[in-house]
XYZ file of C-alpha atoms in Angstrom:
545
model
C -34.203 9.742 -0.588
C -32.099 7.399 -3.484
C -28.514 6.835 -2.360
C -27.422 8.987 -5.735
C -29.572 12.196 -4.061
C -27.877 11.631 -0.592
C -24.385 11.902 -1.982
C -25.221 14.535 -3.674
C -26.894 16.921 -1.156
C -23.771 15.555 0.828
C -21.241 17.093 -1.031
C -19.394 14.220 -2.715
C -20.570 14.160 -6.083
C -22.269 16.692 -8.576
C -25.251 16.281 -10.051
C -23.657 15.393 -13.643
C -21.621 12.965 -12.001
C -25.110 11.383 -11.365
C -26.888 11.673 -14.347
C -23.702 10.068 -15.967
C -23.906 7.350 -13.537
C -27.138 6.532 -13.866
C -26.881 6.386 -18.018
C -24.271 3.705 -17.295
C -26.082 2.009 -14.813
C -28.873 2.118 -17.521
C -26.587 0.401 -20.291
C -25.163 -2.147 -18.011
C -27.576 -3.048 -15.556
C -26.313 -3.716 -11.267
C -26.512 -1.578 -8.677
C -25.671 2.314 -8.594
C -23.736 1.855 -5.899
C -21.302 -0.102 -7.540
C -21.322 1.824 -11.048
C -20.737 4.552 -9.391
C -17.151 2.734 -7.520
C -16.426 1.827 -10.539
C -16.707 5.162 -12.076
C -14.023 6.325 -9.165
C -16.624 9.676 -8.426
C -17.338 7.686 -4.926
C -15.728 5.355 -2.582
C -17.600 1.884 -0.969
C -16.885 3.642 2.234
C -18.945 6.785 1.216
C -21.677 4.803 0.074
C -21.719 2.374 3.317
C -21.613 6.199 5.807
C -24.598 7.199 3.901
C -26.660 4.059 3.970
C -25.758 3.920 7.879
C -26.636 7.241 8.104
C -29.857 7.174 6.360
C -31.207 3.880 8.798
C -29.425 4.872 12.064
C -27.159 1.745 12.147
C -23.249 2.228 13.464
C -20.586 1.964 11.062
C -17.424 0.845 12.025
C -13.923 0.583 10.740
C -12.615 -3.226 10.432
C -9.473 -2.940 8.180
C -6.768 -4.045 11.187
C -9.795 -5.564 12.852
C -8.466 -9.048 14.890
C -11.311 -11.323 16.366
C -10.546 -13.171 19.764
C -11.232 -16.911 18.612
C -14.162 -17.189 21.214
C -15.929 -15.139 20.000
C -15.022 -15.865 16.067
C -16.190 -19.557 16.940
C -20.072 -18.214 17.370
C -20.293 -17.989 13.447
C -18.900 -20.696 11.458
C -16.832 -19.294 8.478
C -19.871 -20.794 6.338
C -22.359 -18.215 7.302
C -19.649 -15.517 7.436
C -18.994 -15.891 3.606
C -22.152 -16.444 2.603
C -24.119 -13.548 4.457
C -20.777 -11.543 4.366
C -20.969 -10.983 7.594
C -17.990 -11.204 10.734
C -18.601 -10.932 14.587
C -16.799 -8.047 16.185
C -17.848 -8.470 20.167
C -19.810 -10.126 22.958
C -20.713 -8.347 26.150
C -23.050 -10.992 27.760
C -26.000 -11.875 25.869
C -25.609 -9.368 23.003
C -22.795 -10.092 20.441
C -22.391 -7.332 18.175
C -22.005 -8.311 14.263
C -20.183 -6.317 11.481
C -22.675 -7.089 8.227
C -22.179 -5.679 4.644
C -26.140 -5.020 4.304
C -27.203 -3.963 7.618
C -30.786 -4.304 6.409
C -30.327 -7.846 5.439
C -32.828 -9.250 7.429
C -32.799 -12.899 6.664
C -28.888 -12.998 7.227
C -29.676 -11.195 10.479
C -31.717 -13.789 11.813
C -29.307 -16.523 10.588
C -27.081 -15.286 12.732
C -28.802 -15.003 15.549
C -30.088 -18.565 15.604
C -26.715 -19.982 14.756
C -25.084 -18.051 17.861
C -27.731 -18.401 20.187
C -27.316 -14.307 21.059
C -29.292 -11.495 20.710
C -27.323 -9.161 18.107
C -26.383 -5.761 17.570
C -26.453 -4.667 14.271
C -23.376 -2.477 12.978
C -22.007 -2.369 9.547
C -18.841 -1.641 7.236
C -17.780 -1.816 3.453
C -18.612 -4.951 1.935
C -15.017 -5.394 0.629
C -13.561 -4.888 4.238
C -16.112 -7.418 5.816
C -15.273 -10.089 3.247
C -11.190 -9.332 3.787
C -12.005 -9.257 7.326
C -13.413 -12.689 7.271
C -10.814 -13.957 4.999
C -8.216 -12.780 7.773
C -9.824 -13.811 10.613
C -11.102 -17.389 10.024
C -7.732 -18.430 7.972
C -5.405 -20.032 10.242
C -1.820 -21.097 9.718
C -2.099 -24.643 11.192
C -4.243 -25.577 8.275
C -1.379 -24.497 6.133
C 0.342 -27.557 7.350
C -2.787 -29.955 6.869
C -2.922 -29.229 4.033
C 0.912 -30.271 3.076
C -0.121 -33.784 5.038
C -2.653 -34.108 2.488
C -0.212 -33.060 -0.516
C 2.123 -35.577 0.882
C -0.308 -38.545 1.274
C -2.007 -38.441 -2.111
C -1.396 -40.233 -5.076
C -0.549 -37.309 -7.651
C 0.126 -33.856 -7.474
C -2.517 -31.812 -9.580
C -1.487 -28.130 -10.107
C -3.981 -27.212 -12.862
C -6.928 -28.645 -10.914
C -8.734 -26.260 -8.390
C -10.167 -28.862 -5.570
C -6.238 -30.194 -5.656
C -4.374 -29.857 -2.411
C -1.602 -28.675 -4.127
C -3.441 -25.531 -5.511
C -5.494 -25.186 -2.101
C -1.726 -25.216 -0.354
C -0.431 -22.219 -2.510
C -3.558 -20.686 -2.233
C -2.840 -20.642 1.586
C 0.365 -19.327 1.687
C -0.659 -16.506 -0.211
C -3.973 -15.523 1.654
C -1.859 -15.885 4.654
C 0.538 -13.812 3.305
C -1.990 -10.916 2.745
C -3.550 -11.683 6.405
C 0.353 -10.732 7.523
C 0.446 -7.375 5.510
C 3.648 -8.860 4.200
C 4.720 -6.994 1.319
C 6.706 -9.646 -0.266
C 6.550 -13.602 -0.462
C 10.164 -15.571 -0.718
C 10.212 -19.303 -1.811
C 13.734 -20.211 -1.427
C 14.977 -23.984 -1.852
C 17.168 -25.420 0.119
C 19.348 -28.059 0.097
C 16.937 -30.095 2.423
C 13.682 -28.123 2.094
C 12.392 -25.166 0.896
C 11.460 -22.215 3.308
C 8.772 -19.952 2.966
C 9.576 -16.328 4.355
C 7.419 -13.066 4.809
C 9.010 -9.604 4.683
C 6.542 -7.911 7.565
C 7.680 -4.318 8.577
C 10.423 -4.354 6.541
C 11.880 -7.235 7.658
C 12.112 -10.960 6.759
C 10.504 -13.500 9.155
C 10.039 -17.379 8.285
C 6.655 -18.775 8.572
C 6.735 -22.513 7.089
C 8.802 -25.076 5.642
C 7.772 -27.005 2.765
C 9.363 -30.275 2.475
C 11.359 -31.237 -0.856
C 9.376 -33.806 -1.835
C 6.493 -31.034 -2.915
C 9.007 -27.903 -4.154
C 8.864 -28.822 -7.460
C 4.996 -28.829 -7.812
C 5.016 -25.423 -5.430
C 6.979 -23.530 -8.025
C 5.043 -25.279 -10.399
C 1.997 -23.801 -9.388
C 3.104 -20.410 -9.158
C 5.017 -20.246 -12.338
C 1.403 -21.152 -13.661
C -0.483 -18.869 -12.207
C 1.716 -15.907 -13.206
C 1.541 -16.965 -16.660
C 5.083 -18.131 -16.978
C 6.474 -21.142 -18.981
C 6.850 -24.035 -16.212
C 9.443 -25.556 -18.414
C 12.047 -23.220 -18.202
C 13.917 -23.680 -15.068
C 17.299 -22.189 -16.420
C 16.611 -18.619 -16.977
C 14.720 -15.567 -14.749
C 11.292 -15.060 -15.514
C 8.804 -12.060 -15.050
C 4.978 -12.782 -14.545
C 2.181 -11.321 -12.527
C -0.669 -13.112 -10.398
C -3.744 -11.541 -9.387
C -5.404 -13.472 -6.690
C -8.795 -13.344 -5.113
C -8.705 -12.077 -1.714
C -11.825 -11.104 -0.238
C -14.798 -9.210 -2.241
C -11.597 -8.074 -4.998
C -8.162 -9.043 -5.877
C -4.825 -8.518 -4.848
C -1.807 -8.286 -7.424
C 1.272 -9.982 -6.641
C 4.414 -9.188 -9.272
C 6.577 -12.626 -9.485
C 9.956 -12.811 -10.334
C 12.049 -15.893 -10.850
C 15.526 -17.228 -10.256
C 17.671 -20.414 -10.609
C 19.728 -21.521 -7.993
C 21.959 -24.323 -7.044
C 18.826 -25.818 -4.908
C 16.126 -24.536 -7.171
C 14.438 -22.158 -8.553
C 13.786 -19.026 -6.232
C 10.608 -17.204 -6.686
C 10.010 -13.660 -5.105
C 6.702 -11.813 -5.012
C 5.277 -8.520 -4.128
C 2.213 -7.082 -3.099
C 0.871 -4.513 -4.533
C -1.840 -3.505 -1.738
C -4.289 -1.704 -3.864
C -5.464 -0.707 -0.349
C -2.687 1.836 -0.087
C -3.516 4.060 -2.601
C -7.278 4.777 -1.141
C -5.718 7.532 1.694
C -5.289 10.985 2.193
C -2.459 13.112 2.486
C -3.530 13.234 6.273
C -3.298 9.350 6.422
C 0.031 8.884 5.064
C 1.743 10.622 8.634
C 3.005 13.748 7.445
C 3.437 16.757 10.580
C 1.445 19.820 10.287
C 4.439 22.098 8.594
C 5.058 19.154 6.075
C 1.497 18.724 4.791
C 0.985 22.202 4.597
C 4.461 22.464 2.308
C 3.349 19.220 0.569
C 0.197 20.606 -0.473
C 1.699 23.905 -1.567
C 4.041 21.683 -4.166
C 0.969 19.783 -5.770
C -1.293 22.872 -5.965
C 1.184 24.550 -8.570
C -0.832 24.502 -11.873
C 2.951 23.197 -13.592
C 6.581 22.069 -12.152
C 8.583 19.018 -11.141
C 7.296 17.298 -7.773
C 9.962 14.735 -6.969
C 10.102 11.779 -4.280
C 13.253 10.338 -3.499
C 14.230 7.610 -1.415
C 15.524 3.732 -1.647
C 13.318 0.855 -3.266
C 10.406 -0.240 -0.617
C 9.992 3.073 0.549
C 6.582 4.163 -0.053
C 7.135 6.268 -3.313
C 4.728 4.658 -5.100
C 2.011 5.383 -2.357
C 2.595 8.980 -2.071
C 2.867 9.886 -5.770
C -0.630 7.818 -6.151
C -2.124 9.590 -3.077
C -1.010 13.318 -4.595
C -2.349 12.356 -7.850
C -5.052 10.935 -5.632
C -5.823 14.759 -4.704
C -5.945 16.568 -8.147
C -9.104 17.166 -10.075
C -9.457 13.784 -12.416
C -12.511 15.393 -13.833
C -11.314 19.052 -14.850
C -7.518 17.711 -15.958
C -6.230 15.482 -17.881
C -3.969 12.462 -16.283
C -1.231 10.159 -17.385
C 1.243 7.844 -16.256
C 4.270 6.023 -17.453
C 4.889 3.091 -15.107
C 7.070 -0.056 -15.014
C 5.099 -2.060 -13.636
C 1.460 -0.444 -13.603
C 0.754 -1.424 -9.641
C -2.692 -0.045 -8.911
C -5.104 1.254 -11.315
C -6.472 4.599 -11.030
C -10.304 5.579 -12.157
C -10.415 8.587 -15.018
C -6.119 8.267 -15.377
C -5.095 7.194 -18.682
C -2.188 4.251 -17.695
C 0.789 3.321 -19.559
C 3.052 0.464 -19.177
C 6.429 0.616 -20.656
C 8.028 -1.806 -22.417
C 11.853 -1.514 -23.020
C 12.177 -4.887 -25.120
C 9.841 -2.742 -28.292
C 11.862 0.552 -27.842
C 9.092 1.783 -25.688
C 11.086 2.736 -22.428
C 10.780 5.732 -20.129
C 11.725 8.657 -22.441
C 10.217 7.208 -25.853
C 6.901 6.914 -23.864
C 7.453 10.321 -22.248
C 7.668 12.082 -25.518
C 5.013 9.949 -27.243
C 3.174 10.874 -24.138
C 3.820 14.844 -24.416
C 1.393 14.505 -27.632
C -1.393 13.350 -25.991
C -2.398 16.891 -24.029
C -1.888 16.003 -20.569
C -2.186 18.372 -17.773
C -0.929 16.068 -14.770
C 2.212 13.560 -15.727
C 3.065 10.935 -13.243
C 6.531 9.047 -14.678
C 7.595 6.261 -12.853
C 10.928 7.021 -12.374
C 13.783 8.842 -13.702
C 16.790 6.195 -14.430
C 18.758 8.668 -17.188
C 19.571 12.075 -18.428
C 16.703 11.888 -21.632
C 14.307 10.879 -19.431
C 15.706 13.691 -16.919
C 15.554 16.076 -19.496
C 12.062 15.612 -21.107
C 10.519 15.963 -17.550
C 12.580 19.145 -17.068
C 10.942 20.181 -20.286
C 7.265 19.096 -19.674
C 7.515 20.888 -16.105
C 8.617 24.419 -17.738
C 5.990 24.254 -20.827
C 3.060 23.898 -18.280
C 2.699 20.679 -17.166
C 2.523 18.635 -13.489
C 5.152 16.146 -13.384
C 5.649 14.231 -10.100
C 8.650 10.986 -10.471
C 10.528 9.494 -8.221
C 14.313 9.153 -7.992
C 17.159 7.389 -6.156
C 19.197 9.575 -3.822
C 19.492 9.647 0.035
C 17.805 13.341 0.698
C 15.838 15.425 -0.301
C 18.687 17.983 -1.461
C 20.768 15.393 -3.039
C 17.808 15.346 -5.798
C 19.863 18.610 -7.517
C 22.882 17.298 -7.585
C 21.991 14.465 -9.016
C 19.415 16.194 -11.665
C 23.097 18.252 -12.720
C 24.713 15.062 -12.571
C 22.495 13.835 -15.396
C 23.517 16.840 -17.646
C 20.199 19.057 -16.681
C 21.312 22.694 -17.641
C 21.345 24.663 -14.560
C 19.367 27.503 -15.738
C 16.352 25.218 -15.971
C 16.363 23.416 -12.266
C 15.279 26.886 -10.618
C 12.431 27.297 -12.781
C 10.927 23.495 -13.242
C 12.073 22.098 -9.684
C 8.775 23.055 -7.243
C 9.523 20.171 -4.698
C 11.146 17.161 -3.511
C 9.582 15.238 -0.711
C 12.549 12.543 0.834
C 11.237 9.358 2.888
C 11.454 6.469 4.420
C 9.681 3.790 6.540
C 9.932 2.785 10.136
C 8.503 0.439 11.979
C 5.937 1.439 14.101
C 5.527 0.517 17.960
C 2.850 -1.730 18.972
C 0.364 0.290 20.808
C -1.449 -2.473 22.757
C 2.605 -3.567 24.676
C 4.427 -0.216 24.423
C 5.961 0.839 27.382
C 6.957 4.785 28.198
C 10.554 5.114 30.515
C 11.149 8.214 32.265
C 14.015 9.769 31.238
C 15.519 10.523 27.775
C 16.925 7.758 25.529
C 20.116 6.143 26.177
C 20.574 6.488 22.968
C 20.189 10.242 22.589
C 21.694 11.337 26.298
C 24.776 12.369 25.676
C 24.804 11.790 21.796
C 25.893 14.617 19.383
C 22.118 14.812 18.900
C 20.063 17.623 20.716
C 16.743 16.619 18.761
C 15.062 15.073 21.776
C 18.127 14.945 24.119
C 16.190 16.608 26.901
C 12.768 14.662 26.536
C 11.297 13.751 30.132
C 10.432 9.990 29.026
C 10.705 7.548 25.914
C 9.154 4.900 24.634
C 10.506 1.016 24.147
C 9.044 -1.894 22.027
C 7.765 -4.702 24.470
C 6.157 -7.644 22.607
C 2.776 -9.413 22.886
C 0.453 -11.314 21.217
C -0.811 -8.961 19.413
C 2.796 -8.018 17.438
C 3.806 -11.455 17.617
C 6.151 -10.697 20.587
C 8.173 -8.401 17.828
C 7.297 -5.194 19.058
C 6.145 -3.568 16.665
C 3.194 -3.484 14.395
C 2.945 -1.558 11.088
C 4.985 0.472 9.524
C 4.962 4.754 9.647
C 6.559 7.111 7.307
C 8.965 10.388 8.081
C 9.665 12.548 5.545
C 11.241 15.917 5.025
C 9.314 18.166 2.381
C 12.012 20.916 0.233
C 9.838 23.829 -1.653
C 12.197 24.654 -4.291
C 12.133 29.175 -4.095
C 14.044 31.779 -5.419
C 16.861 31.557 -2.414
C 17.590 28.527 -4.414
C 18.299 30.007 -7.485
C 21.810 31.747 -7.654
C 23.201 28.347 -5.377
C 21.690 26.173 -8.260
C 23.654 28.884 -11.354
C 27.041 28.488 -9.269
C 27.276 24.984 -8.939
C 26.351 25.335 -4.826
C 27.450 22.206 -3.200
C 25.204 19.686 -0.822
C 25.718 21.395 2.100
C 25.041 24.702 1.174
C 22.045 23.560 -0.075
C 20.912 22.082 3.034
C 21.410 25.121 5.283
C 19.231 27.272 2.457
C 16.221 24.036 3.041
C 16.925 24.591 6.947
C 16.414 27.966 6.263
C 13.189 27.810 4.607
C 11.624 25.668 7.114
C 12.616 22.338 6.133
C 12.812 19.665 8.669
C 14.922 16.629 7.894
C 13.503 13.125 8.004
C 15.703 12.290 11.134
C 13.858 15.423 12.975
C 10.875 13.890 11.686
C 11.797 10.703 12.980
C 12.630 11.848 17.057
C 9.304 13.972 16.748
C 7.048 10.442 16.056
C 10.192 8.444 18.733
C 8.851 11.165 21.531
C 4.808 10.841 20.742
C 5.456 7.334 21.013
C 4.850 6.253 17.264
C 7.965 4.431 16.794
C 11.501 4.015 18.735
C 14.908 6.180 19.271
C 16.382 2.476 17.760
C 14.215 2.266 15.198
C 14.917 5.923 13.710
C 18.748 5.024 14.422
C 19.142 2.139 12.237
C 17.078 3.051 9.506
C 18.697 6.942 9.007
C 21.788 6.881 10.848
């Protein structure tokens, strides 16, 4: 049966999604598979499940997927790009191989020559093979090779791809992305310059470029993001998109003088992110269930609150992620535009032309949306033409800047919002933050409660039997931890709210009414993930207490 049939009898397209894929495919030639990614009405991964499915070969999930270098060393890096394939284990004779095509039968027997094994046959999304590859076989030691060679040649090219120099920055950026950092510091020194990763949240250094090759290291990124390589007295703004893999990655570069040079900061904008459920981003039972209440409302305010690095972004993408893109009609307002969303119209605003947050909001308001994702709200227009577009039937989820989930009204009233409107527009307000999470392969569970807790003003897992403490190992880089997990705490704006909203209720009152419709705060949240051994009792305490 054709791949197009298979999803459909599978449930996860219609049939006119088909017919309009195949048109396309038609008018631009390449494989359905791909046209019909591209279209957003399917995902690589429900493409690969079928094709598995269909020839009875394994599929298996790669995306955190770490090689032991013995067995890495029985394909060379060669054959692993060019057959996109990646070795995943060895028991004896047999190693079992990860390939993008499982039917590829010439790559197949490649591979088995080259490693001298009998293989096993398995297979995952062709974009998570070639990441995995890109992951696996980069290692940091060539990093510094590669500033030997910078060092001992004649010239410094950083407009010519076969340079060292662009090879070098190339480097620290894949290895960057290996890391799952989400941001890349170049900071100059008075001696040297230091490269340093934020990983979980926190900064660690990973190299140190000497001063002799800063210049042509900024140099190279200032081109890259499009910036003028000149100017070294003012901040700059430029974006990089950078092949990683079978795609790109988007880094957003920002630039600095200091006394030692100029600083350059990126993030990452892991396009990866955005591909989850609500399931996947770590909400509890009670809070999904509230969370999917809020976004099912046909109109109302959803709001997400919490401080810059927080995961916002992901969750308002992953809501919008589960509305209807073909029945309604989508639009954003974003500074920047970090991932791009199939069938959602995109707009990026632009202060410096008069098109900021509220201009593009109302501009916006004539273009019959059904669903309106706003960046953020960062004033009392913007404030207000949200409030608006909630009551007059629309979806609006933003994103705002306060430390809970009830300090949202407050802050709404503080930005001139009439009262009588909150009641009616507000439908929720989801409040989170990120911890790090504990490294599952070192973790080690204590008997008895936490020290911590035991004796602490804080029942919420006071009498717990054991807890768990962060170790170290290889596999965390003797940190720990590995990853990052959300806890949230999900408000559904009701009536009970409405007469404390009219009188000008403060915080606190506000907080018992969420505690009395079921709300449970992100530090709850928190002790509940400490005590199943997802992150630590000193993890939750320094990042919400």
């Amino acid at each position: 049966m054709p791949v197009g049939q298979r999803l459909v009898e599978a449930g996860l397209m219609t049939e006119s999604q088909l017919d309009l894929a195949l048109r396309e495919q038609k008018r631009s030639g390449g494989y359905l598979g791909q046209v019909l990614v591209a279209l957003g009405f399917v995902t690589e991964e429900d493409i690969t499940a079928c094709l598995a499915d269909e020839n009875d070969v394994e599929m298996v999930a790669i995306r955190d997927l770490e090689v032991p270098p013995h067995v890495l060393s029985l394909v060379t890096y060669e054959t692993a790009r060019q057959y996109k394939v990646i070795p995943l284990k060895r028991d004896r004779e047999i190693l079992t191989v990860v390939f993008a095509d499982a039917l590829d039968v010439v790559a197949q027997d490649v591979v088995e020559r080259e490693s001298s094994h009998t293989i096993k046959v398995v297979t995952a999304p062709e974009a998570q093979v070639l990441e995995a590859i890109e992951r696996n076989y980069s290692r940091s030691s060539s990093i510094n090779e590669t500033i030997e060679q910078v060092l001992s040649g004649d010239s410094i090219e950083v407009d010519d791809d076969a340079s060292p120099m662009v090879r070098l920055v190339d480097q620290i950026l894949a290895n960057a992305i290996k890391c799952k950092a989400t941001d890349v510091h170049l900071q100059p020194e008075e001696r040297n310059m230091r490269v340093r990763l934020r990983i979980d949240g926190m900064l660690r250094e990973e190299i140190v470029v000497p001063k002799a090759i800063q210049a042509a290291v900024l140099a190279r990124v200032k081109l890259m993001a499009g910036m003028d390589i000149t100017e070294k007295r003012a901040p700059q703004d430029g974006r990089i998109r950078f092949s990683f893999g079978s795609g790109y990655v988007d880094l957003r570069v920002s630039t600095l003088p200091t006394n030692h040079g100029e600083s350059i900061v990126m993030r990452i904008l892991d396009g990866g992110a955005v591909q989850l459920s609500l399931k996947d981003l770590g909400f509890s039972a009670p809070d999904l269930a509230r969370m999917e209440q809020a976004i099912s409302h046909p109109y109302g305010m959803v709001l997400v609150t919490g401080p810059t690095g927080s995961g916002k972004t992901t969750t308002l993408y992953t809501a919008l992620g589960t509305i209807d893109r073909e029945a309604r009609s989508i639009f954003t307002l974003e500074d920047p535009i970090e991932y791009t969303l199939p069938l959602v119209r995109q707009t990026q605003v632009q202060p410096e032309v008069g098109m900021d947050f509220a201009a593009g909001l109302r501009a916006l308001l004539r273009q019959d949306p059904d669903v309106i994702l706003v960046g953020e709200i960062r004033d009392g227009e913007t404030a207000e033409l949200a409030t608006r577009a909630a009551l007059t039937g629309h979806l609006v989820f933003s994103t705002l800047h306060t430390n809970s989930a009830v300090g949202v009204i407050p802050r709404l009233l503080d930005m001139d919002i009439d009262r009588y409107l909150l009641p009616s527009a507000l439908v929720g307000i989801v409040g989170q933050r990120l911890l790090r999470k504990l490294c599952q392969a070192c973790r080690q569970e204590v008997p008895g409660p936490d020290p911590m807790l035991a004796g602490s003003e804080f029942t919420v897992g006071s009498d717990a039997r054991t807890h768990w403490q962060a170790q170290g190992c290889d596999q965390c880089s003797d940190r720990g931890y590995s990853g990052r997990i959300a806890v949230y705490e999900v408000l559904l704006v009701d009536d009970s709210f409405h007469d404390a909203i009219l009188n000008g209720g403060v915080e606190a009152h506000m907080l018992e009414l969420a505690k009395a419709t079921g709300m449970t705060s992100m530090f709850e949240d928190g002790i509940a993930k400490a005590m199943q051994g997802l992150t630590t009792v000193t993890e939750v305490m320094r990042v919400l207490r």
